[in-house]
mmCIF file of C-alpha atoms and ligand atoms in Angstrom:
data_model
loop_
_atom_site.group_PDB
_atom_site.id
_atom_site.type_symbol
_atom_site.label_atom_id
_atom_site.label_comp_id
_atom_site.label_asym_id
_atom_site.label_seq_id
_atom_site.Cartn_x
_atom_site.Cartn_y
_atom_site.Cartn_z
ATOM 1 C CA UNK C 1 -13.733 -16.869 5.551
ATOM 2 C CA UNK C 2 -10.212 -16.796 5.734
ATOM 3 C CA UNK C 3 -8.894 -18.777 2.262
ATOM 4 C CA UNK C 4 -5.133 -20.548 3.278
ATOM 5 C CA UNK C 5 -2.813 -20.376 0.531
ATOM 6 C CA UNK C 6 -0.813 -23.470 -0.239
ATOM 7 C CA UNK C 7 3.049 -23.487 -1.158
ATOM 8 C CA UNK C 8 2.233 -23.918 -4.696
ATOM 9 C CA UNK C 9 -0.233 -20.952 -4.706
ATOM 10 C CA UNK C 10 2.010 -18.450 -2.865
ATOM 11 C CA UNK C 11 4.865 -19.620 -5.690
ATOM 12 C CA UNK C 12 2.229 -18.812 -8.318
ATOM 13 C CA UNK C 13 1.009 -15.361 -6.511
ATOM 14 C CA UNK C 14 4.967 -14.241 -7.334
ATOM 15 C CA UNK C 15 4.090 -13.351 -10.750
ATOM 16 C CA UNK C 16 1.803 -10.789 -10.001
ATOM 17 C CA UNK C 17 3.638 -9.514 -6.870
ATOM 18 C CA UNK C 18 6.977 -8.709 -9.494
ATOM 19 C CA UNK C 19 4.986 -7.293 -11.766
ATOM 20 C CA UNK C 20 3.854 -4.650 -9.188
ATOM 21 C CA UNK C 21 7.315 -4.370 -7.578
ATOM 22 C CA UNK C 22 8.844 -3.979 -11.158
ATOM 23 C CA UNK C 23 6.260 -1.130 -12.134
ATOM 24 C CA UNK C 24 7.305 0.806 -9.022
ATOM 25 C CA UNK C 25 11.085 0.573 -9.863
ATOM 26 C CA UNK C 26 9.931 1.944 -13.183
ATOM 27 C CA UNK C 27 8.162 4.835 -12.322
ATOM 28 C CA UNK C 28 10.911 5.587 -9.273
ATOM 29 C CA UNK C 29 12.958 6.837 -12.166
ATOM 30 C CA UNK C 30 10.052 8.985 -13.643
ATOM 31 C CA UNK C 31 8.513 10.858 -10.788
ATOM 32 C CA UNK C 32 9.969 14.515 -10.989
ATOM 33 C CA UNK C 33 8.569 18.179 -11.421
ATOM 34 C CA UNK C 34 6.416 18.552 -13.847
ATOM 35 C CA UNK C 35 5.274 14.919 -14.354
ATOM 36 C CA UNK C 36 1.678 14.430 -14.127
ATOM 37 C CA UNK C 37 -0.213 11.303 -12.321
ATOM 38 C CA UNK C 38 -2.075 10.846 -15.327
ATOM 39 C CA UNK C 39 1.169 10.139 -17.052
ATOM 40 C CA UNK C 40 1.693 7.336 -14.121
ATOM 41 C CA UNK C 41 -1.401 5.936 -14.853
ATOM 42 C CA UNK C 42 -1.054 5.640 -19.059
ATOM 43 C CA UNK C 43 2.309 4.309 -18.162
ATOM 44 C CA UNK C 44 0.647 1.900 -15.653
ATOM 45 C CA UNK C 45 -2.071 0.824 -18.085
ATOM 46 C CA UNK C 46 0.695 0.122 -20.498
ATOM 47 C CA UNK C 47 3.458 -1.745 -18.264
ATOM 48 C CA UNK C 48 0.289 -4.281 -17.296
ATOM 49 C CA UNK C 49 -0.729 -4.747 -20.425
ATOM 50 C CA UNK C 50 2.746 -5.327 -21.733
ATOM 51 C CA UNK C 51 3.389 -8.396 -18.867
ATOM 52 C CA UNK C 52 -0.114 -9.907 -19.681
ATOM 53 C CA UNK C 53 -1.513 -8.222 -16.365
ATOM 54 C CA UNK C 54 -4.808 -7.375 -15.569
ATOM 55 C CA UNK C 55 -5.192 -3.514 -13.775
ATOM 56 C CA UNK C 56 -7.784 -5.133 -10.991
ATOM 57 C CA UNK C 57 -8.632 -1.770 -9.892
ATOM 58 C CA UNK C 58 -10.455 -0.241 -13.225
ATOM 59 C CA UNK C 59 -14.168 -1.212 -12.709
ATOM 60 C CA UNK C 60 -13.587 -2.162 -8.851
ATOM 61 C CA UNK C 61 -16.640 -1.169 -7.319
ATOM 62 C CA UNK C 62 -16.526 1.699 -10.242
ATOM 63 C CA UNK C 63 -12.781 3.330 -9.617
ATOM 64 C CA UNK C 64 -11.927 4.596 -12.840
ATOM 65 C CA UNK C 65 -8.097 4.116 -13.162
ATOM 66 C CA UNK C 66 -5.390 1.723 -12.423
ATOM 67 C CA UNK C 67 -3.711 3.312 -9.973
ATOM 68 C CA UNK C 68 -4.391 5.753 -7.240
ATOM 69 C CA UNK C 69 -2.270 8.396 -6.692
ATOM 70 C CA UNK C 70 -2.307 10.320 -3.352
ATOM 71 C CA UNK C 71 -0.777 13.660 -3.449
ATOM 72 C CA UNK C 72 0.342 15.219 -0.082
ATOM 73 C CA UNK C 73 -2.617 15.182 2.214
ATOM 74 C CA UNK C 74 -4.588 12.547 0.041
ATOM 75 C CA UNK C 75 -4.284 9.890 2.262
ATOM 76 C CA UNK C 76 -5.494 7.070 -0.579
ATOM 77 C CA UNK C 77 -7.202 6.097 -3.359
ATOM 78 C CA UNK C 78 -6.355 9.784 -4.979
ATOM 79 C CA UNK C 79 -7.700 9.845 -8.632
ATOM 80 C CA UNK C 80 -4.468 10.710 -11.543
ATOM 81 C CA UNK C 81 -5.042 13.813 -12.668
ATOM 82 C CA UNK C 82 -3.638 16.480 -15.566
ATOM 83 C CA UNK C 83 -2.273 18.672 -13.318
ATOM 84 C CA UNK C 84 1.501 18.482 -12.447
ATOM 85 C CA UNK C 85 3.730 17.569 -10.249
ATOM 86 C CA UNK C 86 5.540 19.841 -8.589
ATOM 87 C CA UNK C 87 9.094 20.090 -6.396
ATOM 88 C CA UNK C 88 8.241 19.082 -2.797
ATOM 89 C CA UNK C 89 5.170 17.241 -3.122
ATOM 90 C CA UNK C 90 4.860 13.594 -2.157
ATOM 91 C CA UNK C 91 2.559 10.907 -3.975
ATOM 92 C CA UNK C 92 1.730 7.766 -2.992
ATOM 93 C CA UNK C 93 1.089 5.494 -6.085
ATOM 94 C CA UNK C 94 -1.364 2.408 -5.283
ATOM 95 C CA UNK C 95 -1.341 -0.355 -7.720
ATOM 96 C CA UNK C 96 -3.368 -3.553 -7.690
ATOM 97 C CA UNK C 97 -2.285 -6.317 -10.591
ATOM 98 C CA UNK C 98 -3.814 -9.739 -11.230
ATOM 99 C CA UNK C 99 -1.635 -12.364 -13.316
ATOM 100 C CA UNK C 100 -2.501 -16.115 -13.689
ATOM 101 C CA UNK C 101 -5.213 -15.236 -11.882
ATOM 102 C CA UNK C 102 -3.371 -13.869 -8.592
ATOM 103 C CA UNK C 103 -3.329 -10.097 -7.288
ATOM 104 C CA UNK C 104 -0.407 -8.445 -6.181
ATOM 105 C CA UNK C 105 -1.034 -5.169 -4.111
ATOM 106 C CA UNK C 106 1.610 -2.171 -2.946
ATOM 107 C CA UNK C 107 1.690 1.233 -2.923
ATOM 108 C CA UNK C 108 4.690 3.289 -2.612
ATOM 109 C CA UNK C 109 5.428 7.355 -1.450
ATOM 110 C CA UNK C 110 7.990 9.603 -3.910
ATOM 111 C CA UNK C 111 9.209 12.334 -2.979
ATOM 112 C CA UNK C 112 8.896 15.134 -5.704
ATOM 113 C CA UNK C 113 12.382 16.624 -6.406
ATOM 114 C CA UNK C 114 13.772 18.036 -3.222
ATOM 115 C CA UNK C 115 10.890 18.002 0.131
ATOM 116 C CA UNK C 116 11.074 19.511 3.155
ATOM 117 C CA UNK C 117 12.395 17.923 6.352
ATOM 118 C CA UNK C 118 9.250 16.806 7.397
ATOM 119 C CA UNK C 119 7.888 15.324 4.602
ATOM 120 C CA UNK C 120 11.439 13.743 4.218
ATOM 121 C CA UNK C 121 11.122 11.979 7.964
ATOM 122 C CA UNK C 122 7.341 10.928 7.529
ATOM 123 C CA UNK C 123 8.541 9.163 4.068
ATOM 124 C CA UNK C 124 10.864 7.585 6.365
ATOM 125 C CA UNK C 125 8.590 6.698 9.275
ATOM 126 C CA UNK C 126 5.972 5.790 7.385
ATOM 127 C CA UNK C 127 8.394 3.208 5.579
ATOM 128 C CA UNK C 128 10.049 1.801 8.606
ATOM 129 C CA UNK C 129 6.427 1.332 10.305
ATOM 130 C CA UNK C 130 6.186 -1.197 7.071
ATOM 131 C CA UNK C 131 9.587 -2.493 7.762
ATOM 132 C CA UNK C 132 8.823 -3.334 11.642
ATOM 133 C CA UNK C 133 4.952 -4.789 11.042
ATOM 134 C CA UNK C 134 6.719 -7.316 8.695
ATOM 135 C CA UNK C 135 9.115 -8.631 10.947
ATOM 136 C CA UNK C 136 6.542 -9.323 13.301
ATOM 137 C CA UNK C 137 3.919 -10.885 10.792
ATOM 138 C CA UNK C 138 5.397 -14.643 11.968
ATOM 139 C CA UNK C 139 3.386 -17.798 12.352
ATOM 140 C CA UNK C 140 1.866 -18.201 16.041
ATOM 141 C CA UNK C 141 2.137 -14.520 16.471
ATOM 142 C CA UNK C 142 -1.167 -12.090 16.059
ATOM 143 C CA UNK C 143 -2.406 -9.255 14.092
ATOM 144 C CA UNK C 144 -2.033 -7.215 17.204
ATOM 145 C CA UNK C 145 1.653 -7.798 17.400
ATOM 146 C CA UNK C 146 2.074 -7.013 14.074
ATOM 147 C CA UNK C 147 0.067 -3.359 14.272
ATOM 148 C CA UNK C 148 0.942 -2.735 17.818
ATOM 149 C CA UNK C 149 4.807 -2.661 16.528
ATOM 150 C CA UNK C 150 3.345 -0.297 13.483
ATOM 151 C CA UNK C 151 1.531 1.996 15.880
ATOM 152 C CA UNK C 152 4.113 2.538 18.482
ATOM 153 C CA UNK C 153 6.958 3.694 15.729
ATOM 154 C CA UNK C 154 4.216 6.199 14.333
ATOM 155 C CA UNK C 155 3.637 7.568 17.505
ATOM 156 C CA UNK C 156 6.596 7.980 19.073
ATOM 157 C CA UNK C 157 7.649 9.824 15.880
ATOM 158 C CA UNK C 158 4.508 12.493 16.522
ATOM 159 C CA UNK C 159 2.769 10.979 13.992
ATOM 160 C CA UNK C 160 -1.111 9.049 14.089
ATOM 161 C CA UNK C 161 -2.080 6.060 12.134
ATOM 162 C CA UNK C 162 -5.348 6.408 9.835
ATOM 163 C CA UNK C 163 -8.176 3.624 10.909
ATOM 164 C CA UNK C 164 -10.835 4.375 8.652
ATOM 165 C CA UNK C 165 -9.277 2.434 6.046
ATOM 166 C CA UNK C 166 -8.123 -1.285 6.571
ATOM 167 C CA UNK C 167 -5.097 -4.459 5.848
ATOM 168 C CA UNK C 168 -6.368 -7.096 4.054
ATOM 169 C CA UNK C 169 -6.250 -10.703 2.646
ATOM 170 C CA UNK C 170 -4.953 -10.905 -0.874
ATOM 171 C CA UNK C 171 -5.844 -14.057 -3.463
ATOM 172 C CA UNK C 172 -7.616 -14.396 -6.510
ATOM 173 C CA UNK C 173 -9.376 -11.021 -5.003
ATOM 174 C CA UNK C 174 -7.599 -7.941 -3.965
ATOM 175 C CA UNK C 175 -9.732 -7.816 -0.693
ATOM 176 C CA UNK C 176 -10.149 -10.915 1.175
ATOM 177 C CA UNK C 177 -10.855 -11.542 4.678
ATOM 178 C CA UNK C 178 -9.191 -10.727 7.439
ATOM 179 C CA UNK C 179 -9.559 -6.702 7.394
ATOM 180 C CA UNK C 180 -7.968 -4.868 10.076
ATOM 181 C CA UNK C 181 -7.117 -1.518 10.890
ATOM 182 C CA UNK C 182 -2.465 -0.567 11.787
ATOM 183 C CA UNK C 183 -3.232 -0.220 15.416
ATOM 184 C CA UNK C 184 -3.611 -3.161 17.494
ATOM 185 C CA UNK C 185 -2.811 -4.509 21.286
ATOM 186 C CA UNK C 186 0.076 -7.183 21.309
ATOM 187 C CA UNK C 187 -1.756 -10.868 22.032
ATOM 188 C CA UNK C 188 -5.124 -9.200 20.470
ATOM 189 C CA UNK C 189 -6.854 -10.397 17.000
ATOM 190 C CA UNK C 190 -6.539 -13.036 14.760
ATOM 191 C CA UNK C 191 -3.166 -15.503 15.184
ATOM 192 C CA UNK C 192 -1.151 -15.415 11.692
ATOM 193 C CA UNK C 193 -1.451 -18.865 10.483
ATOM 194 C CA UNK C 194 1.237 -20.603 7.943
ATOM 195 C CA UNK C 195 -0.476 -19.655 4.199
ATOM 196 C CA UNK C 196 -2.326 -16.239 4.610
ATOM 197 C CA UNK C 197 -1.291 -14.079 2.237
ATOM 198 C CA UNK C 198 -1.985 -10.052 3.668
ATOM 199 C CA UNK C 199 -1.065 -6.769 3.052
ATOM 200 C CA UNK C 200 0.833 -4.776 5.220
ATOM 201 C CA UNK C 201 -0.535 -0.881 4.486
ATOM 202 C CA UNK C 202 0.476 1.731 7.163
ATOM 203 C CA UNK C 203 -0.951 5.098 6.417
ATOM 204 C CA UNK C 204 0.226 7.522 8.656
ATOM 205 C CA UNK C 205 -0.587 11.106 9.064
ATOM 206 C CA UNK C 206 1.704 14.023 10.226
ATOM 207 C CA UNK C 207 -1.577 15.464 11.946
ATOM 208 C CA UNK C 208 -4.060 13.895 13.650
ATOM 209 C CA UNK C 209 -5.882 10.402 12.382
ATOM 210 C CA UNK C 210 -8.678 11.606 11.020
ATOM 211 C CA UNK C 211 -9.774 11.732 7.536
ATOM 212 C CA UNK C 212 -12.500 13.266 4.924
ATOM 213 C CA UNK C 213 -13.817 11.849 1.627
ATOM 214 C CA UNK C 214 -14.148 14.369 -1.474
ATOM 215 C CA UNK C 215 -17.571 14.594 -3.197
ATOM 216 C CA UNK C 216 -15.957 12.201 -5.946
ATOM 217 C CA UNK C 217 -16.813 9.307 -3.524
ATOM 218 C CA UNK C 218 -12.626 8.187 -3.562
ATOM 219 C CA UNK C 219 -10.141 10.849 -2.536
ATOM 220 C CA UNK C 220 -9.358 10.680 1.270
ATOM 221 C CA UNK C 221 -7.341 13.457 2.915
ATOM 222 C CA UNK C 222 -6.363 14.499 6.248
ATOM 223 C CA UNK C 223 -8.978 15.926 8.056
ATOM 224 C CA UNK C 224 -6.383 18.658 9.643
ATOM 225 C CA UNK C 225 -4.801 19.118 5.975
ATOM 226 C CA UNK C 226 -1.242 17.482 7.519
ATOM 227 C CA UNK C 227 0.617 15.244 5.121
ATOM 228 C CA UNK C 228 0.232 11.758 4.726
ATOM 229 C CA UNK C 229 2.223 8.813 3.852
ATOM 230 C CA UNK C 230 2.118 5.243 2.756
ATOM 231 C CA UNK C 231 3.780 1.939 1.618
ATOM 232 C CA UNK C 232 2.106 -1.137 1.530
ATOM 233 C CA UNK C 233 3.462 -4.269 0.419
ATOM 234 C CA UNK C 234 1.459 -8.227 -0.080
ATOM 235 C CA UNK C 235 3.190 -10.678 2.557
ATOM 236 C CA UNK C 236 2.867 -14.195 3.131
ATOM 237 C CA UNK C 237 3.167 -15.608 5.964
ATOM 238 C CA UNK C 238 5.366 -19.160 5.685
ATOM 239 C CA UNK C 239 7.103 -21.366 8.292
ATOM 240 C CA UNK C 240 10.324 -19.910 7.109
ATOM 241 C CA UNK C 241 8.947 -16.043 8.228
ATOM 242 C CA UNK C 242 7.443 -13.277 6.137
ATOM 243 C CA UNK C 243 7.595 -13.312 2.339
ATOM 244 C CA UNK C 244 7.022 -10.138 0.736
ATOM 245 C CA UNK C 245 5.530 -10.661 -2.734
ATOM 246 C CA UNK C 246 6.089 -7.694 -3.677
ATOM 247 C CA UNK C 247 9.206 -6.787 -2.678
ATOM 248 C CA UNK C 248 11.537 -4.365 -5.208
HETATM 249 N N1 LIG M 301 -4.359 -0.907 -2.558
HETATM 250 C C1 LIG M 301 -5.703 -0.512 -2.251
HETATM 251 C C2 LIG M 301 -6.154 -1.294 -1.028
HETATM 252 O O1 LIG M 301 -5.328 -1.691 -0.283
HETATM 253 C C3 LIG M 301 -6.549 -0.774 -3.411
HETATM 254 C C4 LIG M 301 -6.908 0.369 -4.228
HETATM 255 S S1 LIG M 301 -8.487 0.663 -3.871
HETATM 256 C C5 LIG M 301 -9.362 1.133 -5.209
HETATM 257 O O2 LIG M 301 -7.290 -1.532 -0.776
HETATM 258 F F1 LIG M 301 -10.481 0.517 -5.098
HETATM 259 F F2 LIG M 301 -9.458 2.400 -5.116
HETATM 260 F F3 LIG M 301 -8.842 0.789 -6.297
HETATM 261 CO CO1 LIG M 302 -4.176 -2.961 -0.265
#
């Protein structure tokens, strides 16, 4: 079941999407060489803590931490870890917050110092694939417009979008219904209706699409080693467009 959000509700989901949006402006500043995602993560704990925030993800279905962090070809839900950054890399940091009861979901992709050309222009992709499935995520149109215009940028750049792992609803829960994967056929799927509130999660591969799980049940990486990328922001859908909730 699909739960509608009401003006009210999407006002009151705010709180939680600033917090997120404010913890990635914070730790924009703090990614360099030799800064470990563990550090991200006691920050993370922290910063929620400090704005009255719950970290949803700690306990969710038993992920240990508050944020996942998804270095180079970790595609998502990467566990922190002690060792260090290092010049080149890029992470993706995934952070989930509930405030007033309301999540807020986005993950973001650093670059480490100075990276290489191509990671450089699948950061870029990768956030302009966000960019363009937001403009199209407009009342009357459907989820196929939205991930058709996603899939086509990816593409074209050489890239391939990952489909094992899914868009969702956002509410009281992080995952809500609808699910769908950031490929889709314009005029397919569900119609975007005035009060869903969805995230917008591209994950796109320099390689091929597929991906592997490690034997600790949670990091995903390309299959073909290639980097990946992603941004993901919460979005709801009003009569006056897109709203991102979690917008920086
Ligand atoms: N942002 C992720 C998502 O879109 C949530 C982190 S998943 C976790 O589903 F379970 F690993 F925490
Ligand atoms: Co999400």
């Amino acid at each position: 079941m699909v739960i509608l959000k009401s003006k009210a509700e999407i006002e009151e989901m705010r709180k939680a999407g600033r917090i997120v949006a404010a913890f990635h402006q914070a730790i924009a500043d703090m990614i360099r060489p030799g800064v470990t995602t563990l550090d991200i993560e006691s920050f993370a704990v922290r910063f929620l803590k400090e704005k009255g925030a719950k970290a949803y993800t700690i306990g969710y279905n038993g992920y240990p931490y508050a944020t996942c962090a998804s270095v180079n070809d970790v595609v998502a839900h990467g566990f922190p870890s002690r060792k260090p950054l290092k010049e080149g890399d890029i992470v993706t940091i995934d952070i989930v917050a509930q405030a007033d009861g309301w999540v807020g979901d986005s993950a973001w992709c650093y670059a480490v110092g100075e990276v290489s050309r191509e990671a450089r222009d699948l950061m870029r992709v990768t956030k302009e694939c966000l960019d363009l499935g937001i403009e199209k995520a407009v009342v009357g149109n459907r989820i196929g417009d939205v991930m058709h215009a996603v899939q086509t940028h990816a593409e074209r750049s050489g890239y391939s979008v990952v489909r094992d792992l899914l868009g969702h609803g956002v509410g009281k829960e992080m995952h809500e219904e609808p699910n769908y994967p950031h490929v889709g056929t314009p005029g397919k799927g569900f119609r975007l209706k005035e009060g869903m509130v969805l995230t917008i999660e591209p994950m796109i591969n320099a390689g091929k699409a597929f991906m592997t799980v490690d034997a600790d049940g949670w990091t995903a990486r390309t299959a073909d080693g290639s980097l990946s990328a992603q941004y993901e922001h919460t979005i709801a859908i009003t009569s006056d467009g897109p709203v991102i909730l979690t917008a920086q």
